[in-house]
Every structure is written in structure tokens, then in C-alpha cells.
Amino acid sequence: MSNKRVTIGRTFSQTPITNEESGDYAPTFVLSTGKKAHFRLERIAAKDIEEKTFVLMETNGRDQAGLTPDSLRDIIRTIKLQQFFPAIGVRQGDKIEVLDGSRRRAAALYCKTGLDILVTETAITAQEARRLADDIQTAREHNLREVGLRLLALKNGGLSQKDIAEAQGMSQAKVTRALQAASVPADLIALFPNHSELTHPDYKALLLASEKLLEIGQSTEALVETISMDVDQVCAREGLAEDEIKNGILRLIRNGSQTLIDSPAKEKVVSSNLWTFADKDRFARKKTRGRMFSYEFNRQSKELQDELDRVINATLDKYLNK
């Protein structure tokens, strides 16, 4: 039976089509109504950005007042050299409404550099514009674990957390939180369909659960195997918001790990050969389980047994008869 989970969240399948005949980047997006909108790439000069482009909060959804130099620091650092992705806009009269890319627009204004923007002349309704903006605004800030994985590579390279904080322009507290998130076993993270829903307290709880399991000799793999079917049921349940799904999985992990902690697995018996025989029915081996150990022999001569008895008794007398 397949345990593949149902994908949670929106997917965007309207793949841009490039105009290969002209060689220009001319994608076509399919709108929510089924109408096609053709775009062409334009370069807006730095001196014309403020006058020729604008952003509507109702469509774009980003608070333009919050686009300060500090909040745009990541884009400002690179847009002076290159713009990795064009903004998306629709022509409204003699101006261009920016549907996606208002942070790039604000950074270009601040740096006094030009802006690449894909523009359509197709008449688009407000509803179509809002839906298109929702679909193409796929870029998100890296979540805490993604940041932590990047910082973990720096730590493994020999940097201290203080050095990492200074180099990355972060507080040491944020570095600590990010590294904690990166330390959560990947198989636990994989249980969540949307990793961006996880917060620092969530990562902290997951890390604590994995550490407690490790202390008693249990594994997160055993936990995942125990709760995976229940997780599938939570993910497949209709009507649940993403945070409700996350909280449901967290409860399963918390309860499942506690069950394993309350009934820890028995210690495994480790067997090691003392001698190798050609006959598979003959053996001389030692077995260990925790603090217990024993010696086992089969099909050995009476002389060997007598000699072992003598040596064992002499050894016990030497160490215990004091």
C-alpha cells in the first residue's frame, strides 16, 4: 500500500512559453479565466521608473511603506550588478502597473539603476491581475531551517557562532535558533507538507523529542514508522488550514515520541566469535547485552571444557576473592 502523501498548498502550472522564433524572451501566461496574456521584456531607465511604473496595494499585496533600505538590503546588494528575475507588469495607459516585483522596483529606485520588467498589453481585469499576481509571487524569504543549513556549513568550516553572526549581520540569538532548526533530523521535517509553517518553538520541540529518543537508544526512524499512517490521514483531511495540519502533526510526534520513551526498546544482544570453525555446528562466542555478558561453546572437547573451567575459576579467584 502506498504511503505517498497528498500535496498540500497551491501549485502553479501555467508554464511561460518562450518565443523561440525571434529569440526574445516573450512568455505567455494563462490567466485564471483561461485568457492568454502575452508579455515582452522591457528595460525601464532609472530616471523613468518612478514616473512610468506604479504599484497598487490591492493587486500587489505588499506594503510599499515597509520597503525601507534595510528591508531591501538583500536586493540592493545585487541589483546594482544584475537583476536575476524581471518584474511582471501590465500596461495601464502610458504607465505600467507592477503586479510582481515591487521590492525590485523599490531597490532600483534607491540604487538609481534600471529595471527589467515583462509587460503585457493585454487588457486584464482587476480580478485577473490579483490572481496572476498571487500565482507569480512565488519567492519567499528563506525559512529558519534553510538559513540554519547555510550557517551550519559555515560552522562546519570552522567558524564560531560569534564569527558567523558578525559575518552574516545576524544576532547570535538568531544564529543559535537557525542552527537548532538545522539540527532537527530530516526525517521529522519531511513529515510536514509545508516547512515554512514551522516556527522556532516548533523546531525546538522537534529537536527536544529527537534528543530524548536518542538518549534511550531509540531512533527517529522508529517514530516516523509508528506515526506515518496517522500523518497521512491528517494531511489528507479536507478543510484543514496549513497551520492546523502542522499542529496536528506536531501532536502526533509529541505523543508518539512519549510512547516510545515510556516503553523503550530492549537493548540488542551483540554476538562476537571467539574462534572460527570450519564446521558450522561448532562455535565459541561471547554475547553481550548492556552490562550482561556470557560465553557459549558447542561441540568442544572435554579437555577444552575442563581447561576453560580451570582458567575461569582461577580468574574469578584472582579478582573477586579479595
mmCIF file of C-alpha atoms in Angstrom:
data_model
loop_
_atom_site.group_PDB
_atom_site.id
_atom_site.type_symbol
_atom_site.label_atom_id
_atom_site.label_comp_id
_atom_site.label_asym_id
_atom_site.label_seq_id
_atom_site.Cartn_x
_atom_site.Cartn_y
_atom_site.Cartn_z
ATOM 1 C CA MET A 1 0.000 0.000 0.000
ATOM 2 C CA SER A 2 1.419 3.411 -0.931
ATOM 3 C CA ASN A 3 2.101 5.903 1.862
ATOM 4 C CA LYS A 4 2.549 8.834 -0.520
ATOM 5 C CA ARG A 5 1.073 11.981 0.948
ATOM 6 C CA VAL A 6 -1.326 14.352 -0.721
ATOM 7 C CA THR A 7 0.441 17.568 -1.741
ATOM 8 C CA ILE A 8 -0.727 20.464 0.387
ATOM 9 C CA GLY A 9 -0.890 24.029 -0.925
ATOM 10 C CA ARG A 10 -1.156 25.791 -4.239
ATOM 11 C CA THR A 11 0.740 24.680 -7.306
ATOM 12 C CA PHE A 12 1.291 26.836 -10.378
ATOM 13 C CA SER A 13 1.270 25.034 -13.707
ATOM 14 C CA GLN A 14 0.956 27.920 -16.154
ATOM 15 C CA THR A 15 4.386 27.487 -17.701
ATOM 16 C CA PRO A 16 5.721 30.513 -19.603
ATOM 17 C CA ILE A 17 6.215 29.932 -23.345
ATOM 18 C CA THR A 18 9.290 31.496 -24.925
ATOM 19 C CA ASN A 19 9.155 32.928 -28.414
ATOM 20 C CA GLU A 20 11.871 30.768 -29.908
ATOM 21 C CA GLU A 21 11.459 32.109 -33.460
ATOM 22 C CA SER A 22 12.565 35.624 -32.520
ATOM 23 C CA GLY A 23 14.942 34.546 -29.763
ATOM 24 C CA ASP A 24 13.398 37.156 -27.451
ATOM 25 C CA TYR A 25 12.081 36.246 -24.048
ATOM 26 C CA ALA A 26 8.338 36.526 -24.701
ATOM 27 C CA PRO A 27 6.387 34.356 -22.271
ATOM 28 C CA THR A 28 2.663 33.724 -22.363
ATOM 29 C CA PHE A 29 0.723 33.309 -19.115
ATOM 30 C CA VAL A 30 -2.687 31.679 -18.907
ATOM 31 C CA LEU A 31 -4.958 33.785 -16.699
ATOM 32 C CA SER A 32 -7.484 32.442 -14.200
ATOM 33 C CA THR A 33 -10.274 32.983 -16.747
ATOM 34 C CA GLY A 34 -8.438 30.968 -19.406
ATOM 35 C CA LYS A 35 -7.431 34.051 -21.376
ATOM 36 C CA LYS A 36 -3.814 34.224 -22.552
ATOM 37 C CA ALA A 37 -1.655 37.273 -21.911
ATOM 38 C CA HIS A 38 1.495 37.784 -23.982
ATOM 39 C CA PHE A 39 4.435 39.580 -22.382
ATOM 40 C CA ARG A 40 7.611 41.185 -23.738
ATOM 41 C CA LEU A 41 10.721 42.254 -21.887
ATOM 42 C CA GLU A 42 11.323 45.988 -21.444
ATOM 43 C CA ARG A 43 14.137 47.887 -19.758
ATOM 44 C CA ILE A 44 12.940 50.930 -17.836
ATOM 45 C CA ALA A 45 15.647 53.542 -17.360
ATOM 46 C CA ALA A 46 16.429 54.561 -13.793
ATOM 47 C CA LYS A 47 15.158 58.111 -14.352
ATOM 48 C CA ASP A 48 11.801 56.813 -15.658
ATOM 49 C CA ILE A 49 10.915 54.147 -13.056
ATOM 50 C CA GLU A 50 9.059 56.419 -10.641
ATOM 51 C CA GLU A 51 7.122 58.193 -13.376
ATOM 52 C CA LYS A 52 6.370 55.266 -15.687
ATOM 53 C CA THR A 53 5.619 52.479 -13.157
ATOM 54 C CA PHE A 54 3.339 52.196 -10.141
ATOM 55 C CA VAL A 55 2.143 49.627 -7.618
ATOM 56 C CA LEU A 56 -1.343 49.073 -6.236
ATOM 57 C CA MET A 57 -1.597 47.514 -2.800
ATOM 58 C CA GLU A 58 -4.924 45.931 -3.789
ATOM 59 C CA THR A 59 -3.221 43.900 -6.528
ATOM 60 C CA ASN A 60 0.387 43.505 -5.428
ATOM 61 C CA GLY A 61 -0.382 42.948 -1.763
ATOM 62 C CA ARG A 62 2.898 44.359 -0.372
ATOM 63 C CA ASP A 63 3.007 47.406 1.871
ATOM 64 C CA GLN A 64 5.187 49.845 -0.053
ATOM 65 C CA ALA A 65 5.776 51.946 3.062
ATOM 66 C CA GLY A 66 7.634 48.995 4.549
ATOM 67 C CA LEU A 67 10.159 48.853 1.691
ATOM 68 C CA THR A 68 12.971 50.628 3.526
ATOM 69 C CA PRO A 69 16.675 50.374 2.590
ATOM 70 C CA ASP A 70 17.158 47.936 5.493
ATOM 71 C CA SER A 71 14.337 45.660 4.331
ATOM 72 C CA LEU A 72 15.699 45.771 0.767
ATOM 73 C CA ARG A 73 19.324 45.157 1.755
ATOM 74 C CA ASP A 74 19.494 41.731 0.052
ATOM 75 C CA ILE A 75 18.250 43.057 -3.289
ATOM 76 C CA ILE A 76 20.200 46.325 -3.096
ATOM 77 C CA ARG A 77 23.387 44.279 -2.743
ATOM 78 C CA THR A 78 22.854 42.555 -6.115
ATOM 79 C CA ILE A 79 20.635 44.747 -8.292
ATOM 80 C CA LYS A 80 23.493 47.192 -8.874
ATOM 81 C CA LEU A 81 25.248 44.393 -10.772
ATOM 82 C CA GLN A 82 22.375 42.352 -12.216
ATOM 83 C CA GLN A 83 18.673 41.712 -11.872
ATOM 84 C CA PHE A 84 18.167 37.973 -11.647
ATOM 85 C CA PHE A 85 14.422 37.943 -12.415
ATOM 86 C CA PRO A 86 12.353 40.551 -14.288
ATOM 87 C CA ALA A 87 9.362 42.168 -12.643
ATOM 88 C CA ILE A 88 5.916 41.487 -14.129
ATOM 89 C CA GLY A 89 3.612 44.300 -15.184
ATOM 90 C CA VAL A 90 0.576 45.281 -17.228
ATOM 91 C CA ARG A 91 0.352 48.465 -19.256
ATOM 92 C CA GLN A 92 -2.280 50.862 -17.991
ATOM 93 C CA GLY A 93 -2.433 53.808 -20.403
ATOM 94 C CA ASP A 94 1.046 55.328 -20.577
ATOM 95 C CA LYS A 95 2.185 53.669 -17.352
ATOM 96 C CA ILE A 96 2.986 50.123 -16.177
ATOM 97 C CA GLU A 97 1.338 48.598 -13.118
ATOM 98 C CA VAL A 98 3.786 46.280 -11.367
ATOM 99 C CA LEU A 99 1.991 43.052 -10.441
ATOM 100 C CA ASP A 100 5.077 41.278 -9.104
ATOM 101 C CA GLY A 101 8.475 42.740 -8.269
ATOM 102 C CA SER A 102 7.682 45.804 -6.155
ATOM 103 C CA ARG A 103 10.754 45.096 -3.972
ATOM 104 C CA ARG A 104 12.940 45.025 -7.088
ATOM 105 C CA ARG A 105 11.297 48.278 -8.229
ATOM 106 C CA ALA A 106 11.950 49.953 -4.862
ATOM 107 C CA ALA A 107 15.569 48.716 -4.810
ATOM 108 C CA ALA A 108 16.134 50.027 -8.349
ATOM 109 C CA LEU A 109 14.771 53.421 -7.301
ATOM 110 C CA TYR A 110 17.056 53.506 -4.280
ATOM 111 C CA CYS A 111 20.126 52.459 -6.283
ATOM 112 C CA LYS A 112 19.228 54.663 -9.266
ATOM 113 C CA THR A 113 19.542 51.753 -11.669
ATOM 114 C CA GLY A 114 17.322 50.458 -14.470
ATOM 115 C CA LEU A 115 14.552 47.866 -14.052
ATOM 116 C CA ASP A 116 13.817 44.846 -16.271
ATOM 117 C CA ILE A 117 10.098 44.172 -16.493
ATOM 118 C CA LEU A 118 7.913 41.805 -18.509
ATOM 119 C CA VAL A 119 4.992 43.872 -19.789
ATOM 120 C CA THR A 120 1.704 42.820 -21.361
ATOM 121 C CA GLU A 121 -0.571 44.991 -23.468
ATOM 122 C CA THR A 122 -3.446 42.565 -22.917
ATOM 123 C CA ALA A 123 -6.430 44.088 -21.110
ATOM 124 C CA ILE A 124 -6.573 42.392 -17.713
ATOM 125 C CA THR A 125 -9.371 42.796 -15.218
ATOM 126 C CA ALA A 126 -8.619 43.613 -11.577
ATOM 127 C CA GLN A 127 -9.607 40.075 -10.586
ATOM 128 C CA GLU A 128 -7.355 38.512 -13.241
ATOM 129 C CA ALA A 129 -4.498 40.789 -12.175
ATOM 130 C CA ARG A 130 -4.869 39.823 -8.500
ATOM 131 C CA ARG A 131 -4.910 36.115 -9.340
ATOM 132 C CA LEU A 132 -1.921 36.427 -11.666
ATOM 133 C CA ALA A 133 -0.018 38.353 -9.005
ATOM 134 C CA ASP A 134 -0.810 35.607 -6.473
ATOM 135 C CA ASP A 135 0.386 32.903 -8.867
ATOM 136 C CA ILE A 136 3.662 34.521 -9.863
ATOM 137 C CA GLN A 137 4.639 35.803 -6.418
ATOM 138 C CA THR A 138 6.367 32.536 -5.534
ATOM 139 C CA ALA A 139 9.530 33.999 -3.995
ATOM 140 C CA ARG A 140 9.660 33.793 -0.196
ATOM 141 C CA GLU A 141 12.261 34.574 2.378
ATOM 142 C CA HIS A 142 14.273 31.555 3.411
ATOM 143 C CA ASN A 143 12.713 29.836 6.392
ATOM 144 C CA LEU A 144 14.625 29.385 9.641
ATOM 145 C CA ARG A 145 15.845 25.877 8.773
ATOM 146 C CA GLU A 146 17.090 26.948 5.330
ATOM 147 C CA VAL A 147 19.057 29.750 6.971
ATOM 148 C CA GLY A 148 20.359 27.286 9.560
ATOM 149 C CA LEU A 149 21.549 24.788 6.948
ATOM 150 C CA ARG A 150 23.563 27.545 5.285
ATOM 151 C CA LEU A 151 25.024 28.636 8.624
ATOM 152 C CA LEU A 152 25.754 25.019 9.560
ATOM 153 C CA ALA A 153 28.061 24.774 6.558
ATOM 154 C CA LEU A 154 29.945 27.811 7.875
ATOM 155 C CA LYS A 155 30.133 26.291 11.351
ATOM 156 C CA ASN A 156 31.434 23.017 9.935
ATOM 157 C CA GLY A 157 34.016 25.080 8.090
ATOM 158 C CA GLY A 158 35.473 26.180 11.406
ATOM 159 C CA LEU A 159 33.676 29.455 12.181
ATOM 160 C CA SER A 160 32.358 30.087 15.679
ATOM 161 C CA GLN A 161 28.766 31.205 16.188
ATOM 162 C CA LYS A 162 30.065 34.670 17.060
ATOM 163 C CA ASP A 163 32.061 34.805 13.808
ATOM 164 C CA ILE A 164 29.024 33.608 11.836
ATOM 165 C CA ALA A 165 26.803 36.259 13.427
ATOM 166 C CA GLU A 166 29.264 39.020 12.552
ATOM 167 C CA ALA A 167 29.848 37.789 9.005
ATOM 168 C CA GLN A 168 26.144 37.380 8.249
ATOM 169 C CA GLY A 169 24.940 40.518 10.009
ATOM 170 C CA MET A 170 22.778 38.499 12.419
ATOM 171 C CA SER A 171 22.382 38.439 16.163
ATOM 172 C CA GLN A 172 23.956 35.486 17.950
ATOM 173 C CA ALA A 173 20.489 34.559 19.203
ATOM 174 C CA LYS A 174 19.183 34.225 15.640
ATOM 175 C CA VAL A 175 22.218 32.168 14.658
ATOM 176 C CA THR A 176 21.516 29.842 17.601
ATOM 177 C CA ARG A 177 17.851 29.485 16.632
ATOM 178 C CA ALA A 178 18.722 28.806 12.988
ATOM 179 C CA LEU A 179 21.329 26.184 13.902
ATOM 180 C CA GLN A 180 18.805 24.474 16.200
ATOM 181 C CA ALA A 181 16.343 24.320 13.313
ATOM 182 C CA ALA A 182 19.022 22.852 11.039
ATOM 183 C CA SER A 183 19.826 20.188 13.655
ATOM 184 C CA VAL A 184 16.345 18.639 13.575
ATOM 185 C CA PRO A 185 16.555 15.240 11.813
ATOM 186 C CA ALA A 186 15.433 15.486 8.194
ATOM 187 C CA ASP A 187 13.004 12.577 8.503
ATOM 188 C CA LEU A 188 10.972 14.541 11.062
ATOM 189 C CA ILE A 189 10.945 17.659 8.881
ATOM 190 C CA ALA A 190 9.779 15.555 5.921
ATOM 191 C CA LEU A 191 6.545 14.764 7.782
ATOM 192 C CA PHE A 192 5.385 18.364 7.256
ATOM 193 C CA PRO A 193 3.986 19.268 3.822
ATOM 194 C CA ASN A 194 4.796 22.973 4.239
ATOM 195 C CA HIS A 195 8.086 23.570 6.030
ATOM 196 C CA SER A 196 7.596 27.341 6.039
ATOM 197 C CA GLU A 197 4.834 26.911 8.628
ATOM 198 C CA LEU A 198 7.351 25.714 11.216
ATOM 199 C CA THR A 199 8.405 28.301 13.792
ATOM 200 C CA HIS A 200 11.342 28.397 16.192
ATOM 201 C CA PRO A 201 9.300 26.842 19.070
ATOM 202 C CA ASP A 202 8.263 24.068 16.666
ATOM 203 C CA TYR A 203 11.860 23.320 15.681
ATOM 204 C CA LYS A 204 12.878 23.429 19.332
ATOM 205 C CA ALA A 205 10.167 20.903 20.266
ATOM 206 C CA LEU A 206 11.177 18.602 17.394
ATOM 207 C CA LEU A 207 14.848 18.765 18.374
ATOM 208 C CA LEU A 208 13.992 18.005 22.015
ATOM 209 C CA ALA A 209 11.903 14.976 21.002
ATOM 210 C CA SER A 210 14.709 13.590 18.822
ATOM 211 C CA GLU A 211 17.303 14.109 21.566
ATOM 212 C CA LYS A 212 15.166 12.299 24.161
ATOM 213 C CA LEU A 213 14.708 9.364 21.789
ATOM 214 C CA LEU A 214 18.454 9.238 21.216
ATOM 215 C CA GLU A 215 19.087 9.149 24.964
ATOM 216 C CA ILE A 216 17.115 5.903 25.344
ATOM 217 C CA GLY A 217 18.549 4.280 22.244
ATOM 218 C CA GLN A 218 15.510 4.886 20.061
ATOM 219 C CA SER A 219 15.601 6.405 16.589
ATOM 220 C CA THR A 220 13.513 8.998 14.806
ATOM 221 C CA GLU A 221 13.056 6.385 12.070
ATOM 222 C CA ALA A 222 11.134 4.244 14.556
ATOM 223 C CA LEU A 223 8.972 7.240 15.451
ATOM 224 C CA VAL A 224 8.251 8.049 11.803
ATOM 225 C CA GLU A 225 7.322 4.431 11.127
ATOM 226 C CA THR A 226 4.961 4.476 14.120
ATOM 227 C CA ILE A 227 3.043 7.639 13.180
ATOM 228 C CA SER A 228 3.356 7.842 9.364
ATOM 229 C CA MET A 229 -0.118 6.493 8.617
ATOM 230 C CA ASP A 230 -1.690 8.912 11.098
ATOM 231 C CA VAL A 231 0.260 11.763 9.497
ATOM 232 C CA ASP A 232 -1.105 10.754 6.087
ATOM 233 C CA GLN A 233 -4.630 10.949 7.452
ATOM 234 C CA VAL A 234 -4.059 14.430 8.848
ATOM 235 C CA CYS A 235 -2.588 15.663 5.554
ATOM 236 C CA ALA A 236 -5.467 14.216 3.536
ATOM 237 C CA ARG A 237 -8.184 15.677 5.748
ATOM 238 C CA GLU A 238 -10.210 18.261 3.857
ATOM 239 C CA GLY A 239 -10.856 21.723 5.223
ATOM 240 C CA LEU A 240 -7.777 21.988 7.421
ATOM 241 C CA ALA A 241 -5.654 25.121 7.177
ATOM 242 C CA GLU A 242 -1.893 24.685 6.847
ATOM 243 C CA ASP A 243 -1.245 25.700 10.454
ATOM 244 C CA GLU A 244 -3.854 23.181 11.642
ATOM 245 C CA ILE A 245 -2.109 20.436 9.671
ATOM 246 C CA LYS A 246 1.217 21.462 11.196
ATOM 247 C CA ASN A 247 -0.193 21.433 14.725
ATOM 248 C CA GLY A 248 -1.816 18.033 14.148
ATOM 249 C CA ILE A 249 1.496 16.522 13.041
ATOM 250 C CA LEU A 250 3.302 18.103 15.987
ATOM 251 C CA ARG A 251 0.808 16.437 18.354
ATOM 252 C CA LEU A 252 1.411 13.069 16.697
ATOM 253 C CA ILE A 253 5.170 13.480 17.056
ATOM 254 C CA ARG A 254 4.875 14.552 20.686
ATOM 255 C CA ASN A 255 2.554 11.682 21.624
ATOM 256 C CA GLY A 256 4.414 9.100 19.547
ATOM 257 C CA SER A 257 7.807 10.002 20.989
ATOM 258 C CA GLN A 258 6.422 9.906 24.533
ATOM 259 C CA THR A 259 5.057 6.417 23.902
ATOM 260 C CA LEU A 260 8.468 5.225 22.733
ATOM 261 C CA ILE A 261 10.136 6.890 25.726
ATOM 262 C CA ASP A 262 7.712 5.224 28.167
ATOM 263 C CA SER A 263 8.384 1.801 26.637
ATOM 264 C CA PRO A 264 11.989 1.896 25.426
ATOM 265 C CA ALA A 265 13.270 -0.802 23.141
ATOM 266 C CA LYS A 266 15.223 -3.640 24.732
ATOM 267 C CA GLU A 267 18.951 -3.475 24.332
ATOM 268 C CA LYS A 268 20.217 -5.550 21.462
ATOM 269 C CA VAL A 269 22.322 -8.634 22.012
ATOM 270 C CA VAL A 270 25.745 -8.287 20.431
ATOM 271 C CA SER A 271 27.419 -11.554 19.495
ATOM 272 C CA SER A 272 31.129 -11.892 18.642
ATOM 273 C CA ASN A 273 33.004 -15.000 17.575
ATOM 274 C CA LEU A 274 35.974 -16.089 19.699
ATOM 275 C CA TRP A 275 37.097 -18.662 17.162
ATOM 276 C CA THR A 276 36.163 -19.595 13.602
ATOM 277 C CA PHE A 277 35.461 -23.276 12.846
ATOM 278 C CA ALA A 278 35.030 -24.995 9.504
ATOM 279 C CA ASP A 279 32.057 -26.907 10.917
ATOM 280 C CA LYS A 280 29.075 -24.528 11.215
ATOM 281 C CA ASP A 281 27.686 -26.504 14.198
ATOM 282 C CA ARG A 282 30.787 -25.753 16.286
ATOM 283 C CA PHE A 283 31.196 -22.328 17.819
ATOM 284 C CA ALA A 284 32.915 -20.378 20.551
ATOM 285 C CA ARG A 285 31.377 -16.938 21.051
ATOM 286 C CA LYS A 286 30.676 -14.166 23.507
ATOM 287 C CA LYS A 287 27.276 -12.474 23.862
ATOM 288 C CA THR A 288 26.797 -9.010 25.354
ATOM 289 C CA ARG A 289 23.648 -7.088 26.243
ATOM 290 C CA GLY A 290 24.221 -3.923 28.214
ATOM 291 C CA ARG A 291 26.162 -4.933 31.342
ATOM 292 C CA MET A 292 25.385 -8.623 30.906
ATOM 293 C CA PHE A 293 27.702 -10.965 29.026
ATOM 294 C CA SER A 294 28.038 -14.707 28.531
ATOM 295 C CA TYR A 295 30.249 -17.229 26.744
ATOM 296 C CA GLU A 296 28.822 -20.031 24.614
ATOM 297 C CA PHE A 297 30.574 -23.122 23.285
ATOM 298 C CA ASN A 298 29.233 -26.021 21.278
ATOM 299 C CA ARG A 299 30.751 -29.382 20.247
ATOM 300 C CA GLN A 300 34.032 -28.751 22.064
ATOM 301 C CA SER A 301 36.211 -31.439 23.631
ATOM 302 C CA LYS A 302 36.009 -32.430 27.309
ATOM 303 C CA GLU A 303 39.640 -31.376 27.692
ATOM 304 C CA LEU A 304 38.868 -27.836 26.431
ATOM 305 C CA GLN A 305 35.870 -27.567 28.765
ATOM 306 C CA ASP A 306 37.986 -28.635 31.743
ATOM 307 C CA GLU A 307 40.709 -26.144 30.847
ATOM 308 C CA LEU A 308 38.152 -23.302 30.495
ATOM 309 C CA ASP A 309 36.678 -24.194 33.900
ATOM 310 C CA ARG A 310 40.133 -24.068 35.455
ATOM 311 C CA VAL A 311 41.035 -20.720 33.881
ATOM 312 C CA ILE A 312 37.660 -19.134 34.740
ATOM 313 C CA ASN A 313 37.808 -20.289 38.364
ATOM 314 C CA ALA A 314 41.366 -19.047 38.712
ATOM 315 C CA THR A 315 40.444 -15.678 37.207
ATOM 316 C CA LEU A 316 37.395 -15.258 39.453
ATOM 317 C CA ASP A 317 39.500 -16.135 42.489
ATOM 318 C CA LYS A 318 42.123 -13.599 41.458
ATOM 319 C CA TYR A 319 39.740 -10.659 41.024
ATOM 320 C CA LEU A 320 36.867 -11.395 43.418
ATOM 321 C CA ASN A 321 38.408 -13.220 46.378
ATOM 322 C CA LYS A 322 39.906 -10.128 47.997
#
